[in-house]
Coordinates of C-alpha atoms in Angstrom, one line a residue:
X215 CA -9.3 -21.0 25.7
X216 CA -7.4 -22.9 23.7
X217 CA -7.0 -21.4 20.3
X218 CA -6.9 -23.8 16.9
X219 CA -3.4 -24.5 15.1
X220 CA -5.7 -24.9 11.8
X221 CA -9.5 -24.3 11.2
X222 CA -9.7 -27.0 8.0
X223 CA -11.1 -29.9 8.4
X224 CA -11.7 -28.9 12.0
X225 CA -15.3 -30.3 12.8
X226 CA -15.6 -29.2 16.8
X227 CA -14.6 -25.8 17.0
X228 CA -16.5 -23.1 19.0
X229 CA -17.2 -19.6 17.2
X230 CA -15.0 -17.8 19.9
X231 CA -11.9 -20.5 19.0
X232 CA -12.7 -19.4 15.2
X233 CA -12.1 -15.7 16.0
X234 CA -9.4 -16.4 18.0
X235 CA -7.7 -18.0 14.9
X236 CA -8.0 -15.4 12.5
X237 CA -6.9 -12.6 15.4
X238 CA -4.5 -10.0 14.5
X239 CA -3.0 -9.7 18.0
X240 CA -1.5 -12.2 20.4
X241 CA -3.7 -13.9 22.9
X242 CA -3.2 -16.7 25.6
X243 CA -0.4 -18.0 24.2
X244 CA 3.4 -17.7 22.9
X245 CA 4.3 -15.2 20.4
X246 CA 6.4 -17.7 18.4
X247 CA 2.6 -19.3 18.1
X248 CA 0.5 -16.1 17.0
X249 CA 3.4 -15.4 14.3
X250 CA 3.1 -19.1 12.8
X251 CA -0.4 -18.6 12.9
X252 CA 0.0 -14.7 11.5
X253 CA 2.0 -16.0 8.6
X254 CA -0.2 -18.8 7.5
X255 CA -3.0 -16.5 7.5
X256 CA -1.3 -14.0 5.1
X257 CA 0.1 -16.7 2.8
X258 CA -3.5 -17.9 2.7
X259 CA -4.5 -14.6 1.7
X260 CA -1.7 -13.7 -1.0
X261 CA -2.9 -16.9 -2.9
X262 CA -6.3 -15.3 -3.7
X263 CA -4.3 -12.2 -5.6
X264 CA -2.3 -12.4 -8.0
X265 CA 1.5 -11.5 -8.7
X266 CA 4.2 -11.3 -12.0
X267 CA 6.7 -13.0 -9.6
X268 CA 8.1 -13.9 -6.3
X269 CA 9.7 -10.9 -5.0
X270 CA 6.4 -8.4 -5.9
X271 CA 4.6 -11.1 -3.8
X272 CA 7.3 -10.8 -1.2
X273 CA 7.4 -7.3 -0.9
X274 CA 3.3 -7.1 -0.8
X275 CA 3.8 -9.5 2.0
X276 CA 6.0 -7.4 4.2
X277 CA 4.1 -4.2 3.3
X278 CA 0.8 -5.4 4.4
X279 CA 2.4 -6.8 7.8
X280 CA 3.7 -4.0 8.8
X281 CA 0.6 -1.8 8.2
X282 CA -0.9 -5.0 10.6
X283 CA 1.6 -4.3 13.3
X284 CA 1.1 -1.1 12.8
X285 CA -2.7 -0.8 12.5
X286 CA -2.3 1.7 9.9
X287 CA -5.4 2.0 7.9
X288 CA -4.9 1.9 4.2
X289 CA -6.7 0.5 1.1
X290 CA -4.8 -2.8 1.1
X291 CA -4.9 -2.8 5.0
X292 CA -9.3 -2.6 4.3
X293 CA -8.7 -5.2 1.3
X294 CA -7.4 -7.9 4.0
X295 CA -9.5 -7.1 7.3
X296 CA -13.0 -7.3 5.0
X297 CA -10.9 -10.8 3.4
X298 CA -10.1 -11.9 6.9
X299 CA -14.2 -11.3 8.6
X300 CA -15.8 -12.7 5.3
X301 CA -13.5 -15.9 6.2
X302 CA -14.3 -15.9 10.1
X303 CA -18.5 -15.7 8.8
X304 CA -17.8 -18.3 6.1
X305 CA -15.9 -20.5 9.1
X306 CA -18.6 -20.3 11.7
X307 CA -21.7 -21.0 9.2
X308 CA -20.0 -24.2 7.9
X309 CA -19.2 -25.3 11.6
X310 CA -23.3 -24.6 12.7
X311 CA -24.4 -26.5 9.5
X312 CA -22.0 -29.5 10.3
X313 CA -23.6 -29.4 13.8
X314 CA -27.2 -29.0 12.3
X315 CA -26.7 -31.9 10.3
X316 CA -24.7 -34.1 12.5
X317 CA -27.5 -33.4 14.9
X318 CA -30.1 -34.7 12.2
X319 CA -28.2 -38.3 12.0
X320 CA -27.8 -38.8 15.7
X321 CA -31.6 -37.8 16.8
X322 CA -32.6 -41.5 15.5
X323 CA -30.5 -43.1 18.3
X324 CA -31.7 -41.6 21.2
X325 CA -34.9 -43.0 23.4
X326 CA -37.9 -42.0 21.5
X327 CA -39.7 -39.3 23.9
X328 CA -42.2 -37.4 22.4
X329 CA -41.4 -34.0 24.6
X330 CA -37.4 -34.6 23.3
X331 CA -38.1 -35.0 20.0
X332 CA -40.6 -31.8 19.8
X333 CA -37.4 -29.9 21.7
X334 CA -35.5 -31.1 19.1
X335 CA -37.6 -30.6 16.1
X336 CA -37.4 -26.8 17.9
X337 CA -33.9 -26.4 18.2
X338 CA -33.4 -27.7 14.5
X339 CA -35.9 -24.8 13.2
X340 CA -34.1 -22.2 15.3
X341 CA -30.6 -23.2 14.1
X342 CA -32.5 -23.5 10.2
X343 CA -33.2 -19.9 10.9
X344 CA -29.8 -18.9 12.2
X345 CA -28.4 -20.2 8.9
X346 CA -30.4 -18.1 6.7
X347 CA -29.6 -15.4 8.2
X348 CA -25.9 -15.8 8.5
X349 CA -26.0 -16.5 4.5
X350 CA -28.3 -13.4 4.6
X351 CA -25.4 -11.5 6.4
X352 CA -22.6 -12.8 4.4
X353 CA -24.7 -11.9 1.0
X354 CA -24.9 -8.4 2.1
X355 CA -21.4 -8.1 3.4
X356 CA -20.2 -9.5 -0.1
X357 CA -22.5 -6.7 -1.8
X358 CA -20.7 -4.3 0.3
X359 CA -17.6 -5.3 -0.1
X360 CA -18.0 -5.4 -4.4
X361 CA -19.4 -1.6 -3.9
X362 CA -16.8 -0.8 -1.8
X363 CA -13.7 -2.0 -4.7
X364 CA -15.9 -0.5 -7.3
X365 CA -15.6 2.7 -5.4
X366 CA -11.9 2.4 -4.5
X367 CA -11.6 1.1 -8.7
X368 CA -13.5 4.5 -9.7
X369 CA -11.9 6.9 -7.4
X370 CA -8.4 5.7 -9.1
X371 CA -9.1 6.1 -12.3
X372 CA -10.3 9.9 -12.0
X373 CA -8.4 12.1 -14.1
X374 CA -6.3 14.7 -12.4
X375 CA -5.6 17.8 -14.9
X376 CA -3.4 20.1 -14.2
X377 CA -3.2 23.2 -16.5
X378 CA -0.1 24.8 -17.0
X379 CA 0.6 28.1 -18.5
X380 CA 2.5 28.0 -22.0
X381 CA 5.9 29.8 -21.4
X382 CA 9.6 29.8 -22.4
X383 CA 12.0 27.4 -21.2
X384 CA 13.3 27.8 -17.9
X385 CA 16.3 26.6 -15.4
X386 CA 14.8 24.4 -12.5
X387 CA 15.8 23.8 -9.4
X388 CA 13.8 21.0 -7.3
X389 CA 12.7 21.9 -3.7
X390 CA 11.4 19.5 -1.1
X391 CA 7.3 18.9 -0.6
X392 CA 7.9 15.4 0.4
X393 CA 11.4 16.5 0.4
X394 CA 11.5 16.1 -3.8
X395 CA 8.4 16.8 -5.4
X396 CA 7.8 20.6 -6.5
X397 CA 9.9 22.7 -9.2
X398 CA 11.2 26.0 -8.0
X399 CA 11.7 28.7 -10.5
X400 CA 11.8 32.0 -8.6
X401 CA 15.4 32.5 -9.2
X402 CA 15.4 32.2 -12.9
X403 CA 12.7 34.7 -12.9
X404 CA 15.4 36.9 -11.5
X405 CA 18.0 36.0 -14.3
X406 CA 15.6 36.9 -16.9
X407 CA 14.9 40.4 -15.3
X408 CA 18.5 41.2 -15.3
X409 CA 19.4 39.6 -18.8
X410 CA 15.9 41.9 -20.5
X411 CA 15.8 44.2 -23.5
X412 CA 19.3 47.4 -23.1
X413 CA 18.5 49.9 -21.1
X414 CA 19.3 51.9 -24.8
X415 CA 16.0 50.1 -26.4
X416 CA 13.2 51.9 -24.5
X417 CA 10.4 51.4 -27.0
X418 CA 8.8 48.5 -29.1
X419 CA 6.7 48.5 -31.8
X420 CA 4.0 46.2 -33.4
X421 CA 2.9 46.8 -37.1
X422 CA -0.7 47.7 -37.9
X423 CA -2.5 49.2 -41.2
X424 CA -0.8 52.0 -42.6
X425 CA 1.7 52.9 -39.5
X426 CA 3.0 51.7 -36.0
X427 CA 1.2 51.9 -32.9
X428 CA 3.8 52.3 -29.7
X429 CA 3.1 49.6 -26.8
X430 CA 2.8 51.2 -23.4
X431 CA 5.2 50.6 -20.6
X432 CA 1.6 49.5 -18.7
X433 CA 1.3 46.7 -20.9
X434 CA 4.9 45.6 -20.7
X435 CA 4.3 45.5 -17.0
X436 CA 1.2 43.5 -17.4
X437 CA 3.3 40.4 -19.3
X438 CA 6.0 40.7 -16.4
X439 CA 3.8 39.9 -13.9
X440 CA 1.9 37.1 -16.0
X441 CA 5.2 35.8 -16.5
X442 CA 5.7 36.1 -12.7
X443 CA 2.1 34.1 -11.2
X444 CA 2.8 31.0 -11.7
X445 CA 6.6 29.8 -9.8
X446 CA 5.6 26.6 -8.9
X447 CA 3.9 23.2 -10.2
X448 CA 4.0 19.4 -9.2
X449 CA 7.0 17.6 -11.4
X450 CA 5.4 14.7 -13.5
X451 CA 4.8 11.2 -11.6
X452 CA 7.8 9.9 -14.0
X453 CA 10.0 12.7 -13.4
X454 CA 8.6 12.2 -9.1
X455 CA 9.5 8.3 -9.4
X456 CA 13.1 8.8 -11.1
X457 CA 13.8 11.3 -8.3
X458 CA 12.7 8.7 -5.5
X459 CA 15.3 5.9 -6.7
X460 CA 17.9 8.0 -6.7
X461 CA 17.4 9.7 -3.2
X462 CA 17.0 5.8 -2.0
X463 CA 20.0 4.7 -4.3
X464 CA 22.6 7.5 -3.2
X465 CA 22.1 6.1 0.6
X466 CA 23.0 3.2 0.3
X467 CA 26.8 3.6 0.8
X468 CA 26.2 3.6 4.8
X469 CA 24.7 0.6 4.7
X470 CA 26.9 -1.3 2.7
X471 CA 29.9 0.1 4.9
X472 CA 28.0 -1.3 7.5
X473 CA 27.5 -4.6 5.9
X474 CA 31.5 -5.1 5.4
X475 CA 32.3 -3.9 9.6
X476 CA 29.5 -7.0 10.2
X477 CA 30.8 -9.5 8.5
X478 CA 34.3 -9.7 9.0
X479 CA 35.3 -13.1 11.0
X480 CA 31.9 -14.8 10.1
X481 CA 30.8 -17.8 8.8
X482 CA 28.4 -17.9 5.6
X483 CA 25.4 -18.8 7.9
X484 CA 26.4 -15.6 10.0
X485 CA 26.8 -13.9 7.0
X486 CA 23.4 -14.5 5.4
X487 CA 21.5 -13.6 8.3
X488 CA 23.6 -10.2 8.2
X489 CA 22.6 -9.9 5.1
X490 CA 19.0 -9.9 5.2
X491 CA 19.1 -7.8 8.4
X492 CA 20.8 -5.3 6.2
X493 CA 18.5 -5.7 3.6
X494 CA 15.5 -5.0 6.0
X495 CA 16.7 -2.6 7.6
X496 CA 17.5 0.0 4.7
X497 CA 13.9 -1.5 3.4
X498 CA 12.6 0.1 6.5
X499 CA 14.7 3.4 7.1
X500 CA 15.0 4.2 3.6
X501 CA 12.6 2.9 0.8
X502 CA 9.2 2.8 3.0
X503 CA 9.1 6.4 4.6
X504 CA 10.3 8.0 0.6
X505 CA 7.7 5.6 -1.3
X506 CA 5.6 6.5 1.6
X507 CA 5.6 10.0 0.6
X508 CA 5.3 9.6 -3.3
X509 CA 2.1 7.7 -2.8
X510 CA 0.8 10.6 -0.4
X511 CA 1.0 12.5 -3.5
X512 CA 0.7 10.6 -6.8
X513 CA -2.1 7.5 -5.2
X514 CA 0.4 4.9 -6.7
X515 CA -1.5 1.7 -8.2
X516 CA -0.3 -1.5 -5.9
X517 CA 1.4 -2.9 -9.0
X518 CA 3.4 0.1 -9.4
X519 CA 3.8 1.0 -5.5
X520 CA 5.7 -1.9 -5.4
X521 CA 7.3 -1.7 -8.6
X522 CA 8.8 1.4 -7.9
X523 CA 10.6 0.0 -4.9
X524 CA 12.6 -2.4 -7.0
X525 CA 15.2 -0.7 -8.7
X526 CA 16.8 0.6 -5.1
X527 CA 15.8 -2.6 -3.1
X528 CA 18.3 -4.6 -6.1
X529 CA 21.1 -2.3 -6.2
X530 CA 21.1 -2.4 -2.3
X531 CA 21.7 -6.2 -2.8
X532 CA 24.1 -6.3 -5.9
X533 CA 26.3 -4.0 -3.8
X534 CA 26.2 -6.7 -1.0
X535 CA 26.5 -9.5 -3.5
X536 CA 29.1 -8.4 -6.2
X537 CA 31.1 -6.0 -4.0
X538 CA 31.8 -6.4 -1.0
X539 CA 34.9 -9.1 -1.5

């Protein structure tokens, strides 16, 4: 089959050479092809949304291919596919109405035969039909798709509350969940037993009407182990985000050392293409699997997933840039 460089302005393509266009796999043909045709797809795409510059686009871009290649099902992976089928319906019913109506203006050159032109008045009511129902289809899918980001919009926007105890000031110590994201503060619950009231003080007092009232050692108990519940609780999303560029910032130095062993003897070509495979490759080993695991846990916005990403992603390139004479 052969499969379409380009489904504009195309006027004799088959349905099966329209869904072979918009595949997300390889088929009978090169791979330099499919990633050509891969690439113009996306960038078709990326033009429908919008971006506050370049390298946000640029970084949506390499986020959603990967999910692609990786056939990881996400909200922006759903986004594209229902994008991608709405465009192979949209393709095929403008193809069957410019064969309906290029069937209309030829039927006055052929031989006039009554049994012909009752097959043809046939066939034109059948593909009529066919028409109204794909516009049917693609009504309905719209619907569903609107319901679908209305959903997706509401589910965001749900407040999550989290209600915290009020209690003194304590020394924190951050633990891993996600490797960085819960507070820890079992051991200065030990520092406050052993710094408590001398041993010399064994009784306190509260004043009430005409005397004082002595408070059991039950209820002193009681507060300790209030005190005690509650050792951990999720650090803020600010606090969680502050904590991710630095883990992705402080392992840089590796690849930067590995940056300067590569380009030693090479020509600036050389050396850009060094460059960007350095670039992508801390992307990939150390920004995506730690913003990976924030957004497991905070549902990052996609302005902000990729916002995020930023402040690591440039120092990884000034270091390359500005120091590495």
């Amino acid at each position: 089959m052969m499969i379409p460089k380009s489904v504009k302005f195309q006027s004799n393509l088959t349905e099966a050479e329209i869904r072979a266009y918009y595949s997300l796999k390889p088929l009978d043909e090169d791979h330099s092809d499919h990633e050509k045709r891969f690439n113009k797809i996306l960038n078709e795409y990326l033009n429908t949304k919008d971006f506050k510059n370049d390298n946000a686009k640029y970084c949506y871009k390499r986020q959603l291919k990967q999910m692609i290649k990786d056939d990881k099902i996400t909200p922006k992976y759903s986004a594209f596919n229902m994008w991608r089928l709405k465009e192979i319906e949209k393709n095929i019913s403008r193809q069957k109405t410019y064969l309906l109506n290029n069937e209309g203006k030829v039927m006055p050159k052929r031989p006039p035969r009554d049994d012909r032109n009752d097959d043809l008045i046939d066939e034109n009511k059948r593909l009529k039909l066919e028409i109204e129902n794909l516009k049917k289809q693609l009504i309905e899918k719209d619907e569903q798709i609107d319901f679908l980001m209305t959903e997706n919009t509401k589910m965001k926007h749900i407040p999550q509350v989290i209600e915290v105890e009020e209690e003194k000031p304590k020394h924190i110590e951050i633990h891993e969940i996600n490797e960085y994201l819960i507070i820890d503060t079992s051991d200065e619950e030990e520092e406050l037993q052993q710094t408590e009231t001398p041993a010399s003080v064994e009784k306190s007092y509260y004043e009430e009407d005409d005397g004082y009232v002595e408070e059991t050692e039950e209820e002193e108990s009681e507060e300790e182990e209030s005190e005690e519940e509650e050792e951990k609780k999720l650090v803020s999303k600010q606090e969680a985000i502050i904590i991710f560029q630095k883990r992705c910032i402080d392992k840089i130095t590796p690849y930067h050392e590995e940056f300067m062993k590569l380009k030693q003897g090479k020509n600036d070509r050389e050396i850009t293409k060094i460059t960007n495979d350095i670039l992508d490759k801390y992307d990939q080993e150390v920004i995506q699997p730690e913003v990976e695991k924030l957004d497991d846990v905070y549902d990052l916005p996609n302005e902000e997933y990729t916002q995020v990403q930023e402040k690591p992603y440039d120092k990884m390139k000034d270091m390359i840039l500005y120091f590495s004479d």
